[in-house]
mmCIF file of C-alpha atoms in Angstrom:
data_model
loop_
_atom_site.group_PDB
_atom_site.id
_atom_site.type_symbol
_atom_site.label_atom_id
_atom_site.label_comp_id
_atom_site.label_asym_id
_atom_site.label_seq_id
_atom_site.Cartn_x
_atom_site.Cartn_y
_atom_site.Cartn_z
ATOM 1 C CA UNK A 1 14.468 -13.957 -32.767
ATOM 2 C CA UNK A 2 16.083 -10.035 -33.921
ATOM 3 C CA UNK A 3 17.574 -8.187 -31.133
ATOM 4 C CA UNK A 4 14.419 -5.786 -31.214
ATOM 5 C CA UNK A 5 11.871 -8.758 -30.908
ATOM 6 C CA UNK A 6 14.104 -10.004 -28.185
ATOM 7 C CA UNK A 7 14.284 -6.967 -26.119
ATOM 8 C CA UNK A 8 10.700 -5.692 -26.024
ATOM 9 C CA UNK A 9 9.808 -9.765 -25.738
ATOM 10 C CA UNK A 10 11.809 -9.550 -22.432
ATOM 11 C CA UNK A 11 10.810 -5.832 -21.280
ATOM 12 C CA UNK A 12 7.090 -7.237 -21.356
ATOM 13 C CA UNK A 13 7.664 -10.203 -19.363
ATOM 14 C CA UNK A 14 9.368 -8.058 -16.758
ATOM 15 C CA UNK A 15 6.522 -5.377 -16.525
ATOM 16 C CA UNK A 16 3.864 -8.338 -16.281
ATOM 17 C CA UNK A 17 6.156 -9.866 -13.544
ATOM 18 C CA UNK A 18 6.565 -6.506 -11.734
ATOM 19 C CA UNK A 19 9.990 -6.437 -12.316
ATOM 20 C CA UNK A 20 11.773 -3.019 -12.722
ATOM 21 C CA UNK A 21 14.194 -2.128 -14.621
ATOM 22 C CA UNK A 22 15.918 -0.142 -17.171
ATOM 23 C CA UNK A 23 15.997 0.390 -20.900
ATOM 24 C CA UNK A 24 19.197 1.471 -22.067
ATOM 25 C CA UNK A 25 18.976 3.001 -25.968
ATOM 26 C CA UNK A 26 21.679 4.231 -28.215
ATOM 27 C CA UNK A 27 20.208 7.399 -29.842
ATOM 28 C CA UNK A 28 22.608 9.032 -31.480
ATOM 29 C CA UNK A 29 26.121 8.219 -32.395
ATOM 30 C CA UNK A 30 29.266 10.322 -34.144
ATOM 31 C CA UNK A 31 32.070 8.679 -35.892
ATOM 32 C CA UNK A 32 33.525 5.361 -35.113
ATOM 33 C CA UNK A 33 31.340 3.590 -32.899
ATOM 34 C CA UNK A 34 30.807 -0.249 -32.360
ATOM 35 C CA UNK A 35 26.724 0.271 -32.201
ATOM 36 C CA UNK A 36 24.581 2.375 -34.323
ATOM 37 C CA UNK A 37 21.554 4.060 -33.141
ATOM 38 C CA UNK A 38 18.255 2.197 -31.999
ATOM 39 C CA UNK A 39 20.620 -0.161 -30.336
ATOM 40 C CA UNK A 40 19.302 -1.338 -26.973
ATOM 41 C CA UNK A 41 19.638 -3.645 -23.901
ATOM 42 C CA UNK A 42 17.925 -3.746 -20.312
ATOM 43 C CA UNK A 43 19.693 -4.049 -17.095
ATOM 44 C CA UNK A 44 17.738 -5.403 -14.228
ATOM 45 C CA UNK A 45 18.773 -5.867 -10.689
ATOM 46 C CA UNK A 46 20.463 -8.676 -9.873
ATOM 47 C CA UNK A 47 20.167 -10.245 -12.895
ATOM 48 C CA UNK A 48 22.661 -8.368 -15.160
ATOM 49 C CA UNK A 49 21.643 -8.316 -18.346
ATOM 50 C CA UNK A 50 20.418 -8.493 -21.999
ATOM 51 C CA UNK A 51 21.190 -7.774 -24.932
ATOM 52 C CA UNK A 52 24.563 -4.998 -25.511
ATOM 53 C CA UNK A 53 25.078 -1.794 -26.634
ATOM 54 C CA UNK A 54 28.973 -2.078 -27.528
ATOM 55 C CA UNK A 55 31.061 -4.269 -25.147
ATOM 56 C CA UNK A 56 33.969 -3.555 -23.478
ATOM 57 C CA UNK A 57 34.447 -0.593 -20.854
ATOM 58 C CA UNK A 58 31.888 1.557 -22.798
ATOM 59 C CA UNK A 59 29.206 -0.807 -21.721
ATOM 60 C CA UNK A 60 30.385 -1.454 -18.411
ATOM 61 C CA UNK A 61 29.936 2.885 -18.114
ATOM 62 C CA UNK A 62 26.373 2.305 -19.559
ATOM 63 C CA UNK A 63 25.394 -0.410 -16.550
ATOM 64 C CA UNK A 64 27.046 1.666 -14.010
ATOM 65 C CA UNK A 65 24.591 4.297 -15.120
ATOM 66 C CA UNK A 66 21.671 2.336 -15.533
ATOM 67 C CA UNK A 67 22.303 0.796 -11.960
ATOM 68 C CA UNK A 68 22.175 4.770 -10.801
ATOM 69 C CA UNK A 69 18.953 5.327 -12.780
ATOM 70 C CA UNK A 70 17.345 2.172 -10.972
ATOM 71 C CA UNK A 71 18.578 3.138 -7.706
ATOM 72 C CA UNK A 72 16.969 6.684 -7.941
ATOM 73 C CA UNK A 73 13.794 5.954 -9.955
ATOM 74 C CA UNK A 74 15.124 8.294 -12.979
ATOM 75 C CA UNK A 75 15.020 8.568 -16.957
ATOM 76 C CA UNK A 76 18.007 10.474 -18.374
ATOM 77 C CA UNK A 77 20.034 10.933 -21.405
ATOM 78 C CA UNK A 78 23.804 10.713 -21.019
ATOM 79 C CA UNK A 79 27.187 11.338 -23.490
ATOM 80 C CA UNK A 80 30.032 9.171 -24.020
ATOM 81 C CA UNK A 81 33.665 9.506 -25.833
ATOM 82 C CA UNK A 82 34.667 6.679 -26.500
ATOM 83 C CA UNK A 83 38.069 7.878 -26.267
ATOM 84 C CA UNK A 84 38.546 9.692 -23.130
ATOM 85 C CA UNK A 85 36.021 8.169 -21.203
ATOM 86 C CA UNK A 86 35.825 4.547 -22.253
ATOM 87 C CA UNK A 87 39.708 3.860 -23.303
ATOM 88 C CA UNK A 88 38.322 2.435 -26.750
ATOM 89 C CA UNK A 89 39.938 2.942 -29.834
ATOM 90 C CA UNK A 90 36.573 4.055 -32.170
ATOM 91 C CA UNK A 91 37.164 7.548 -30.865
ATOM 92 C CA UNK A 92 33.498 8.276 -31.722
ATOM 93 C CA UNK A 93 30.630 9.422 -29.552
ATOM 94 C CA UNK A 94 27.414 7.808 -28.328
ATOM 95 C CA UNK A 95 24.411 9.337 -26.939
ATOM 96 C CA UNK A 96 22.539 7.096 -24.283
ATOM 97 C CA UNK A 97 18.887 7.227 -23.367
ATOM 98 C CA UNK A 98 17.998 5.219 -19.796
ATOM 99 C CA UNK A 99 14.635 4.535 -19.369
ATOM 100 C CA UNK A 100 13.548 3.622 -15.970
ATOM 101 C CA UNK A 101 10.640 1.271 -15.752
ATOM 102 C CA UNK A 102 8.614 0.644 -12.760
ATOM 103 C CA UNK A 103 6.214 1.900 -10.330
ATOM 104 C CA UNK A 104 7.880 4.714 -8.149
ATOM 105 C CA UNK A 105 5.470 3.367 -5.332
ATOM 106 C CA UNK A 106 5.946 -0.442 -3.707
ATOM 107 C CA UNK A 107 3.074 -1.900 -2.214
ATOM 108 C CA UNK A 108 3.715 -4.472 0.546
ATOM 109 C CA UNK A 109 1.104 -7.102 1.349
ATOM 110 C CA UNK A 110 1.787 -9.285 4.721
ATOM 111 C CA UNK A 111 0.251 -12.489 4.171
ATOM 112 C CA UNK A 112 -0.562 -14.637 1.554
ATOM 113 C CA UNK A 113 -4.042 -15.373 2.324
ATOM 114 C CA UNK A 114 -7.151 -15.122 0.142
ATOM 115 C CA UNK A 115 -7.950 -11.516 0.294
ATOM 116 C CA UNK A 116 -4.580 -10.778 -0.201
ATOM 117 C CA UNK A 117 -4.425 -12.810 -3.568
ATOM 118 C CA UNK A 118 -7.692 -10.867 -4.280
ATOM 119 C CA UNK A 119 -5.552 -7.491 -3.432
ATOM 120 C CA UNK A 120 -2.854 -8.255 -5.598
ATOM 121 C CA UNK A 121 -4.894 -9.591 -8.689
ATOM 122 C CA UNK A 122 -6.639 -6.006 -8.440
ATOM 123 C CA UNK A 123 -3.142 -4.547 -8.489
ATOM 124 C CA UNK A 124 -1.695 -6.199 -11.147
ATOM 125 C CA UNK A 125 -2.608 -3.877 -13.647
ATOM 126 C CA UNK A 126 -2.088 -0.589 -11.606
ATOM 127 C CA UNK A 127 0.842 1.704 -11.559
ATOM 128 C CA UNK A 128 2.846 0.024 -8.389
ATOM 129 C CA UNK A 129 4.941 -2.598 -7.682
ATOM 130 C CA UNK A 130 3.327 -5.564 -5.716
ATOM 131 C CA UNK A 131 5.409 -7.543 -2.554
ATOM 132 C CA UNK A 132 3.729 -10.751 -1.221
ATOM 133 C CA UNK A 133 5.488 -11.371 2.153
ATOM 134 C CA UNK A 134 3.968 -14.921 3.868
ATOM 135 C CA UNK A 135 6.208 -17.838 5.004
ATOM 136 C CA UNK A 136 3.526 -20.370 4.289
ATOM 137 C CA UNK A 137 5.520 -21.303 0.968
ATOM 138 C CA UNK A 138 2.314 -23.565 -0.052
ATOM 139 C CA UNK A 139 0.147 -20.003 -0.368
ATOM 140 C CA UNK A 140 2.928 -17.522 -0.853
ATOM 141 C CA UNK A 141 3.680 -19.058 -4.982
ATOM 142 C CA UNK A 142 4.052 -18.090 -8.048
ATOM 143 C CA UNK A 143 1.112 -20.024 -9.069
ATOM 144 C CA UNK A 144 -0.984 -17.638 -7.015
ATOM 145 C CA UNK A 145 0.860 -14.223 -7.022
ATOM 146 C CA UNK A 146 2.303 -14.110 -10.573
ATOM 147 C CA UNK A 147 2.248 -10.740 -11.397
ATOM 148 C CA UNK A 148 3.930 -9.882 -7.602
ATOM 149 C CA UNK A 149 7.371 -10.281 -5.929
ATOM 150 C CA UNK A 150 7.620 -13.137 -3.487
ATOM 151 C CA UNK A 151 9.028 -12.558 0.136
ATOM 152 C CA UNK A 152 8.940 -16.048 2.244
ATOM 153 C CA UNK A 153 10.456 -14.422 5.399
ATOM 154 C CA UNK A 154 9.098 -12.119 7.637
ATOM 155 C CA UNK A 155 11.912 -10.048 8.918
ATOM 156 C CA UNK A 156 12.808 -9.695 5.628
ATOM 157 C CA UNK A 157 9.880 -8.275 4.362
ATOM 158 C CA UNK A 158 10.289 -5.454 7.132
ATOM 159 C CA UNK A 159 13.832 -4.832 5.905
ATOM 160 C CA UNK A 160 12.140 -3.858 2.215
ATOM 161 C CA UNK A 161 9.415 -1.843 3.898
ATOM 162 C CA UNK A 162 12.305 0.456 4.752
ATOM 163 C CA UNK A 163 14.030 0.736 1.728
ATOM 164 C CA UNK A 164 12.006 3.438 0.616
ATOM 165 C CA UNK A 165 9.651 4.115 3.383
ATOM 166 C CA UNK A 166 8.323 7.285 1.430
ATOM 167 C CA UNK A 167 7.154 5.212 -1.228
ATOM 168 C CA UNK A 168 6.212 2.365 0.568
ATOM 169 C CA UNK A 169 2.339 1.286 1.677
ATOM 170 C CA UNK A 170 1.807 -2.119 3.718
ATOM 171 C CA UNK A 171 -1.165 -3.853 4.495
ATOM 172 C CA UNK A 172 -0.954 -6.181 7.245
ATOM 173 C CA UNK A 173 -3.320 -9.200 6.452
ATOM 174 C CA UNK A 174 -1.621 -12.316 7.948
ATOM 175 C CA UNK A 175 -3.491 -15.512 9.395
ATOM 176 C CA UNK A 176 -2.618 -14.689 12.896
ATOM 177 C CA UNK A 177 -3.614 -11.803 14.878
ATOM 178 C CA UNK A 178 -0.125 -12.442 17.250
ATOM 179 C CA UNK A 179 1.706 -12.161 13.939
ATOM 180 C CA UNK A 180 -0.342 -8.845 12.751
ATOM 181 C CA UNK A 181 1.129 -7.744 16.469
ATOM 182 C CA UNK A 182 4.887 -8.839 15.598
ATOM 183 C CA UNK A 183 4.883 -7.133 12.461
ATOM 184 C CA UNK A 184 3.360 -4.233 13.364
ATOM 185 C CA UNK A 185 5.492 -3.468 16.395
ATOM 186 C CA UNK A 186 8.848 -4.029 14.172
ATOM 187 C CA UNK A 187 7.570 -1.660 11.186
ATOM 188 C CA UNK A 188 6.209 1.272 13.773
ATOM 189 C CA UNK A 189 9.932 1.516 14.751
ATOM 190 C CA UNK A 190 10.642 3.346 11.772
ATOM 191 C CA UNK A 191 7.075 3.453 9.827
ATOM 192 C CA UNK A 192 6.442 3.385 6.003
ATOM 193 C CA UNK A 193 4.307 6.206 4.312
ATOM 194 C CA UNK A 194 1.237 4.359 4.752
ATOM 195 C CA UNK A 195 0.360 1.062 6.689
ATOM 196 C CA UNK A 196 -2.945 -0.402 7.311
ATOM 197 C CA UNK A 197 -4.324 -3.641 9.121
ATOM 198 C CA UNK A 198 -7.309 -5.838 7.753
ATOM 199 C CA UNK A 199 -9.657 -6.410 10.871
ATOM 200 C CA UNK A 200 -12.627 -5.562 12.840
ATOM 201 C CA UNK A 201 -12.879 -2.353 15.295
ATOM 202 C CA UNK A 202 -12.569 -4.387 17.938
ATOM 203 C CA UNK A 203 -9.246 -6.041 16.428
ATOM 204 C CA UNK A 204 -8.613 -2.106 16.039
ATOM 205 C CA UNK A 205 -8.620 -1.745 19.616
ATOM 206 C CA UNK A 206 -7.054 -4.908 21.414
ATOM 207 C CA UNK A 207 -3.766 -4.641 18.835
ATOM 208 C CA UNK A 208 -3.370 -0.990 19.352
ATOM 209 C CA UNK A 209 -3.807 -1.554 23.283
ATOM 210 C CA UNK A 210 -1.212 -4.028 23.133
ATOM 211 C CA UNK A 211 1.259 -1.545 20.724
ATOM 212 C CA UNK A 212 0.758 0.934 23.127
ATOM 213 C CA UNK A 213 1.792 -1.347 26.222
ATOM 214 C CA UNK A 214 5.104 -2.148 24.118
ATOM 215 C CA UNK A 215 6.121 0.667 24.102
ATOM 216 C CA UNK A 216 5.325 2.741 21.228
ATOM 217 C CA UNK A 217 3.864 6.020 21.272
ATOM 218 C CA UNK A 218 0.437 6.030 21.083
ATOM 219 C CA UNK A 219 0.399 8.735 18.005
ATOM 220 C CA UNK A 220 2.617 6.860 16.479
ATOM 221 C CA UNK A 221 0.158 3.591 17.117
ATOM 222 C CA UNK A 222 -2.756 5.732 15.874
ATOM 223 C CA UNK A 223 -1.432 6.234 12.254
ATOM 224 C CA UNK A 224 -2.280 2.605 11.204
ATOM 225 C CA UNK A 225 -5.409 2.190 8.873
ATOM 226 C CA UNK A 226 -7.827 0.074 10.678
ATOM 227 C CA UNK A 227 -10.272 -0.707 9.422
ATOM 228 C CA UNK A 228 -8.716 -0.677 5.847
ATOM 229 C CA UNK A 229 -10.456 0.427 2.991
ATOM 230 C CA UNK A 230 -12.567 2.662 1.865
ATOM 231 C CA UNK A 231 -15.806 1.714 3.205
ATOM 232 C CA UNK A 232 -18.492 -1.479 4.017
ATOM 233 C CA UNK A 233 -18.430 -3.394 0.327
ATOM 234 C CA UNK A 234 -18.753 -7.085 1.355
ATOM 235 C CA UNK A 235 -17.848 -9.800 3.430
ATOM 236 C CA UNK A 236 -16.389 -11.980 0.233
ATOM 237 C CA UNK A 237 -12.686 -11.573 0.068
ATOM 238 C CA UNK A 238 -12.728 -10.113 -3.781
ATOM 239 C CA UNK A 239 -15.372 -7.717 -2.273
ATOM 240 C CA UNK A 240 -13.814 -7.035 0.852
ATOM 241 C CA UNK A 241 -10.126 -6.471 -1.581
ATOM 242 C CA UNK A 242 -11.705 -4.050 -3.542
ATOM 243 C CA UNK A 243 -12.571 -1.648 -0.249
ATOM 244 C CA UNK A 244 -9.044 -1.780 -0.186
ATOM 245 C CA UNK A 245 -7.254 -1.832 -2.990
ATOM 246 C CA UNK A 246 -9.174 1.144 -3.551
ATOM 247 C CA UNK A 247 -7.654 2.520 -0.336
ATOM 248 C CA UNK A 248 -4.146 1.713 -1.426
ATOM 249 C CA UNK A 249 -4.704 3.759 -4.829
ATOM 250 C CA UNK A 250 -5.843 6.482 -3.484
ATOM 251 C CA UNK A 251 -3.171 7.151 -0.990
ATOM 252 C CA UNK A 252 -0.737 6.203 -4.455
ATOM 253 C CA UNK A 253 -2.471 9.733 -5.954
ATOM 254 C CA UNK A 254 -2.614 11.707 -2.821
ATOM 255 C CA UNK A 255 1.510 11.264 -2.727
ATOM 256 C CA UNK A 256 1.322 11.899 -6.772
ATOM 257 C CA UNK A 257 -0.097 14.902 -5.897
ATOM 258 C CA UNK A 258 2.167 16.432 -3.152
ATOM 259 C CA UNK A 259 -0.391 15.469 -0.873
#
């Protein structure tokens, strides 16, 4: 397999998976340098990664970089001297192009169950990253939720819903109405841009009587989406997920829009 067949192989894989992550491209060089132009690799989080763009100290500027570009979301081009900033020998320069690649938006699904695998099949080919959070390991898999990111604990699902809370929309869906409570009382502590809860009117109003007795403010209580979605299309869990995967889109272009 060529470097280039590799690469985009592996950058397609990622994107299908949900998997962010960066391009890194040389695109223009002057001088000595160990890569020529059109040279590329991908870092990913956690993962390190593949494919180079010149070794040695150079590269290890490029990752830094890239790791910066993930961090904030962001496409750039940077310039390196080999010399003075990389300590290498060639002398030459190399222009860098980082490519970010991944939804700026994170939608976080708690539980596992069937209209959430209905959710996140709609999903998978939308513009946003998809988190499955469910400790029921025999629903929450990879079987099931393929194009998604797997979370098998629940107070670590909360942790990533405030990671970037202004990019963040959860939909609380679990098998448990005690559990919808739990969760919902942890992420109204410091709320995400957008959270909704699956359930009837009168679900609406005994878990939102029971936030309120916790504790937390009941304006604070009255920004969850309850009913969820956009409107009466079915009882069948692919009809009742497209009521609200339409929801969740919507609310993705209202923040597109400075709204």
């Amino acid at each position: 397999m060529s470097h280039h067949h590799e690469i985009w192989s592996r950058a397609l894989d990622l994107s299908r998976r949900g998997v962010s992550f960066v391009v890194i491209t040389v695109i223009r060089t002057k001088g000595s340098t160990p890569r020529d132009p059109g040279a590329a690799m991908i870092w990913r989080p956690g993962e390190g990664f593949i494919g180079t763009v010149g070794g040695g100290q150079f590269e290890q500027l490029v990752l830094d970089a890239a790791e910066t570009h993930h961090e904030n979301r962001t496409s750039g081009t940077e310039a390196y001297t080999l010399g003075a900033d990389a300590d290498q020998c060639c002398g030459g320069t190399m222009e860098v192009f980082f490519e970010y690649v991944g939804s700026r938006h994170t939608v976080v699904l708690f539980g596992a169950g069937h209209v959430a695998f209905e959710v996140a099949r709609l999903l998978g080919s939308a513009p946003v990253r998809t988190v499955i959070v469910d400790d029921r390991a025999e629903w929450n898999t990879e079987e099931r939720f393929a194009c998604a990111h797997r979370v098998l604990d629940w107070s670590e699902g909360v942790g990533a819903c405030r990671e970037r809370k202004a990019e963040t929309l959860v939909c609380v869906m679990t098998c448990s109405h005690d559990t919808d409570f739990d969760l919902l009382r942890e992420l109204l502590q410091d709320p995400p841009a957008f959270v909704g809860l699956i359930g009837s009117r009168s679900k609406r109003a005994c878990l939102f009587g029971r936030l309120v007795a916790s504790g937390i403010d009941e304006n604070v209580v009255r920004r969850v989406h309850c009913p969820i979605g956009v409107g009466d299309t079915g009882k069948e869990p692919s009809l009742v997920a497209v009521s609200i995967a339409a929801q969740i889109l919507m609310e993705v272009r209202r923040a597109d829009a400075g709204g």
